[in-house]
CSV table of C-alpha atoms in Angstrom, one decimal:
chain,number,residue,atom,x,y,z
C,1,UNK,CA,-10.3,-10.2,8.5
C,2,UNK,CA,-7.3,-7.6,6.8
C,3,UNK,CA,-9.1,-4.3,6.1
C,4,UNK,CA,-7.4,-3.8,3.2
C,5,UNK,CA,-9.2,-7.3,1.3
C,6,UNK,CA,-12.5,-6.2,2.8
C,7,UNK,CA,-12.3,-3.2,1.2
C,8,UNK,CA,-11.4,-4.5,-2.4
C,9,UNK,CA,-14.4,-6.7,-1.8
C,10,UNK,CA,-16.9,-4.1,-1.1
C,11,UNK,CA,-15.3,-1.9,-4.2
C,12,UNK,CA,-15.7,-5.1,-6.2
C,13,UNK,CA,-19.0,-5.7,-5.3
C,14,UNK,CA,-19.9,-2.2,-4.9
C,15,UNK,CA,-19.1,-2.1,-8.9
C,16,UNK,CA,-21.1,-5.0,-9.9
C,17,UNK,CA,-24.1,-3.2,-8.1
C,18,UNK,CA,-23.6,-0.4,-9.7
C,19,UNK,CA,-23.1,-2.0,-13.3
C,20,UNK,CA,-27.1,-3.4,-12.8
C,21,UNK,CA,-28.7,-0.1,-11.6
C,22,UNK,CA,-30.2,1.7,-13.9
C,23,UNK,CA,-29.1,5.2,-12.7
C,24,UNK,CA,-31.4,7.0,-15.9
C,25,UNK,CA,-34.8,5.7,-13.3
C,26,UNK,CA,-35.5,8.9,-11.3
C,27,UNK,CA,-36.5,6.5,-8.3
C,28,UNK,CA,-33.0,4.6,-8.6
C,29,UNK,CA,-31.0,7.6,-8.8
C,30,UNK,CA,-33.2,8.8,-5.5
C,31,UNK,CA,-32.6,5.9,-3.7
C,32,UNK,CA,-29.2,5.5,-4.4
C,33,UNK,CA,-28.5,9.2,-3.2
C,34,UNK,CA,-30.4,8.5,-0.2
C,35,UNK,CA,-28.6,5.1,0.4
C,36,UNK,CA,-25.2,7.2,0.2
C,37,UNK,CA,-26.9,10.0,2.7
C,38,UNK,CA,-28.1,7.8,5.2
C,39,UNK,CA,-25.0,6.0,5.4
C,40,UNK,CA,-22.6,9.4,5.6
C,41,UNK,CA,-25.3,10.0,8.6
C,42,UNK,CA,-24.9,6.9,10.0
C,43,UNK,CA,-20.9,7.2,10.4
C,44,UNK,CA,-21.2,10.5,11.5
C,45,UNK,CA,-23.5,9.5,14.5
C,46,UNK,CA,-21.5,7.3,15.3
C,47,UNK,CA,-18.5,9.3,15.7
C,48,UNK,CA,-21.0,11.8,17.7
C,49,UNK,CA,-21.5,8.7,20.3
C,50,UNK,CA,-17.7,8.1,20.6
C,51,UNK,CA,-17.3,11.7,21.7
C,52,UNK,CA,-19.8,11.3,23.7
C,53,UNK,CA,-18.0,8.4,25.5
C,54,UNK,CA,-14.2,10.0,25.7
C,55,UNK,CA,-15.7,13.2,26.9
C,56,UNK,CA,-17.7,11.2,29.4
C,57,UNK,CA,-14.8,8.6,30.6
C,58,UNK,CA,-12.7,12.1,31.0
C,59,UNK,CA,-9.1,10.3,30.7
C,60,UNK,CA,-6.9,12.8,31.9
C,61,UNK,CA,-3.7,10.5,31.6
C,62,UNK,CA,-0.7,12.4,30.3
C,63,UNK,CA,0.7,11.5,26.7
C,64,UNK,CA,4.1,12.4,25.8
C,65,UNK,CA,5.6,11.8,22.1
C,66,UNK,CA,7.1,13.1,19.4
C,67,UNK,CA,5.7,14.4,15.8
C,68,UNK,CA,7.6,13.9,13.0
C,69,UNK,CA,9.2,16.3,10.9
C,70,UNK,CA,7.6,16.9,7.5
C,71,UNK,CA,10.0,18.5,5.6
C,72,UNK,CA,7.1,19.0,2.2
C,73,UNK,CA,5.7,21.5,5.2
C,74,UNK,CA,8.9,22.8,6.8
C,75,UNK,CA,8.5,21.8,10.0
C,76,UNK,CA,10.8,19.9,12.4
C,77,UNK,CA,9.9,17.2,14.6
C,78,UNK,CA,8.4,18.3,18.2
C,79,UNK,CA,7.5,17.3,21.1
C,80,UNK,CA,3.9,17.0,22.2
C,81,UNK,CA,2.4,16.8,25.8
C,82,UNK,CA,-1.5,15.8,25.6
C,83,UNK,CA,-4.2,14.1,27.8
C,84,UNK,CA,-5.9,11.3,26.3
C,85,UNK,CA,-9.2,13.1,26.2
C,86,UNK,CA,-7.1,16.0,24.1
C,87,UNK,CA,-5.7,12.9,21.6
C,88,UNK,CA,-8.6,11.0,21.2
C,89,UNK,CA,-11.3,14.5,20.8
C,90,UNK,CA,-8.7,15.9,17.9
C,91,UNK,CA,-8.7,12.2,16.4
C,92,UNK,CA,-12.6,12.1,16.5
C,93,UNK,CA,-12.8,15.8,14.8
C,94,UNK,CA,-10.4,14.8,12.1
C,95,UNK,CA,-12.7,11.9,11.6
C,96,UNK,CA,-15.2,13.9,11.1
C,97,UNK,CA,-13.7,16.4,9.2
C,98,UNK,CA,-12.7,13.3,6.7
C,99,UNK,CA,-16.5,12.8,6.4
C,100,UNK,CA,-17.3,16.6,5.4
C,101,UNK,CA,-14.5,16.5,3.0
C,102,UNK,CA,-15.9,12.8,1.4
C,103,UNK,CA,-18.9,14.9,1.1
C,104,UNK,CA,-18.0,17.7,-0.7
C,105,UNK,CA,-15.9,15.3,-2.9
C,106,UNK,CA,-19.1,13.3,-3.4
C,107,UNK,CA,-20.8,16.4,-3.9
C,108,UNK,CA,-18.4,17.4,-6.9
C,109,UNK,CA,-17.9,14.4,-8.2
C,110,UNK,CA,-21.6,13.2,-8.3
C,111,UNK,CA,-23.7,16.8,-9.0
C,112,UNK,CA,-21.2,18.7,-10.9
C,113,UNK,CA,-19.2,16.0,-13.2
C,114,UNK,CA,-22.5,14.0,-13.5
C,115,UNK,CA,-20.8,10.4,-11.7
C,116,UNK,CA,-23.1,8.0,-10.0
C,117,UNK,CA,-20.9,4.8,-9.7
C,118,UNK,CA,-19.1,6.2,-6.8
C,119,UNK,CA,-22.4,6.9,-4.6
C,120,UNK,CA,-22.8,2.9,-4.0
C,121,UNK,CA,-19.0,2.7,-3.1
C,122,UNK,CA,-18.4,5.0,-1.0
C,123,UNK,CA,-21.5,4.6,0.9
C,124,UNK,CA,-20.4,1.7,2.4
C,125,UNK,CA,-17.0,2.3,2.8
C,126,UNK,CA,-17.2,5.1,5.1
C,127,UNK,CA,-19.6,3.0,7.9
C,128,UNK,CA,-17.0,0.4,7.4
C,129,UNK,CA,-14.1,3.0,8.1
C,130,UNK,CA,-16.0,4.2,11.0
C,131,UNK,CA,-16.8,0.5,12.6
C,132,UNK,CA,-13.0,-0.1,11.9
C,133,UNK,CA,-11.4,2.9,13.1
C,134,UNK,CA,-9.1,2.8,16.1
C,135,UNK,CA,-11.4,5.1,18.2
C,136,UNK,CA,-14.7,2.8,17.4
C,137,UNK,CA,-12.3,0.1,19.0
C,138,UNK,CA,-11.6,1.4,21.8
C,139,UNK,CA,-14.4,3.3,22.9
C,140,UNK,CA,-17.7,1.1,21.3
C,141,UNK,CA,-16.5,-2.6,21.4
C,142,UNK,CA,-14.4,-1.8,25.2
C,143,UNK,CA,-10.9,-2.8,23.5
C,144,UNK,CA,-8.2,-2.3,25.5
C,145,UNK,CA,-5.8,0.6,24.4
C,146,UNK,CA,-2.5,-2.0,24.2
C,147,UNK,CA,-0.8,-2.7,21.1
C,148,UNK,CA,-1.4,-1.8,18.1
C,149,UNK,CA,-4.7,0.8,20.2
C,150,UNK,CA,-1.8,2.1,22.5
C,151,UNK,CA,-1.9,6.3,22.1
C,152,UNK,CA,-0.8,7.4,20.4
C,153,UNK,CA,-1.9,5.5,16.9
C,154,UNK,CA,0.7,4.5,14.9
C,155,UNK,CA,0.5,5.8,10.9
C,156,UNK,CA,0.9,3.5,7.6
C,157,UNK,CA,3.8,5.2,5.9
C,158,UNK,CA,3.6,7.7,3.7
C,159,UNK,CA,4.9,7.7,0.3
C,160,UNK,CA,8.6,9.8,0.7
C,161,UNK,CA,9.3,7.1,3.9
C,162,UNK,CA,8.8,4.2,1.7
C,163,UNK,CA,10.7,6.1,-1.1
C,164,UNK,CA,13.4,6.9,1.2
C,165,UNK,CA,13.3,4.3,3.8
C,166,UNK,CA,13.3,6.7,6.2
C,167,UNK,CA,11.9,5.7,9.7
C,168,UNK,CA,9.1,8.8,10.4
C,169,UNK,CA,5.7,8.3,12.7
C,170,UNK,CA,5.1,9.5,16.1
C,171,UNK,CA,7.9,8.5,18.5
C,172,UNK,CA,7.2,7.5,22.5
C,173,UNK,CA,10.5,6.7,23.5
C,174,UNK,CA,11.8,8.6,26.8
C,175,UNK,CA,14.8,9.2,24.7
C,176,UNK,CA,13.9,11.0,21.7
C,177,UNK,CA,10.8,13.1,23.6
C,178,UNK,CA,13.8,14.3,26.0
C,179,UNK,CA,15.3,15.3,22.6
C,180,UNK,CA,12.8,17.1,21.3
C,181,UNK,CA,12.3,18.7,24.6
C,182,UNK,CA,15.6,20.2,24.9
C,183,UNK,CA,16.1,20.8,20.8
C,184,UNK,CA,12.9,23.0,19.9
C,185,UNK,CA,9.5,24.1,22.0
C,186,UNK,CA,9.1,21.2,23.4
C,187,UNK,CA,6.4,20.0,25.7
C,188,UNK,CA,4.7,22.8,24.2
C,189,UNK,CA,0.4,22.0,25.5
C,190,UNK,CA,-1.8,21.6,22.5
C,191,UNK,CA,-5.0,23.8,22.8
């Protein structure tokens, strides 16, 4: 099933839950906050046991591409030479840096500007991110890294590339890492 459509569902759902909850009952508001808790645990265990499985498979495979340029940052596109162990561990820890930053967002949105509605969305949401996350696909259900899994993961476009039509994302052709090679620091190791 399209990610995107589960999603509206569980934000549609998620809202009609939240309309029938009577968030002014102490023990609602409790269990709803604990609901929300258990599930940011839950995802964040589960990107625990994925680390635990790239750092035990140990895939030592070179990966050559090149990053994009964002000009918004100032920085020109350059070449990258990785091992899949590197790529996937800095794709887990962003993952879990996404569910630190959810929480303080949570955090601020729920405790300082008074919002419960939120708690029963997002709650869900984040498991379901987790469960559907390239690195849960390859690494807890055995899917092969071909495709659409191939490293590295290709990105939705960002808003200037639709604007501008502009073809950005990571590129893995032997031309344009040669490119980037010879035009900047190239094949530069990431640490």
């Amino acid at each position: 099933m399209n990610p995107a459509v589960t999603n509206i569902a569980i934000m549609l759902i998620g809202m009609q839950v939240a309309k029938k909850l009577d968030f002014e009952d102490p023990n609602v508001l409790f269990y709803t906050r604990a609901f929300y808790i258990a599930c940011q645990v839950s995802t964040f265990l589960i990107y625990l046991f994925i680390r635990l499985q790239v750092d035990k498979k140990n895939d030592l495979t070179t990966i050559k591409y090149v990053e994009p340029a964002n000009p918004m940052a100032g920085t020109e596109a350059r070449a990258v030479v990785t091992t899949v162990k590197e790529y996937d561990m800095q794709q887990i820890n962003s993952l879990i840096k996404g569910i630190f930053t959810g929480l303080a967002m949570m955090g601020f949105m729920h405790l300082y500007m008074g919002y419960t509605n939120p708690l029963v969305m997002q709650s869900v949401s984040s498991l379901k991110s987790a469960l559907e996350s390239n690195m849960a696909k390859i690494h807890l259900y055995g899917t092969p890294a071909t495709g659409d899994l191939k490293r590295p993961f290709k990105s939705a476009p960002g808003l200037m590339e639709m604007l501008t039509g502009a073809a950005g994302g990571v590129q893995t052709d032997k031309a344009s890492v040669e490119s980037a090679e010879v035009s900047g620091a190239g094949g530069i190791k990431q640490d």
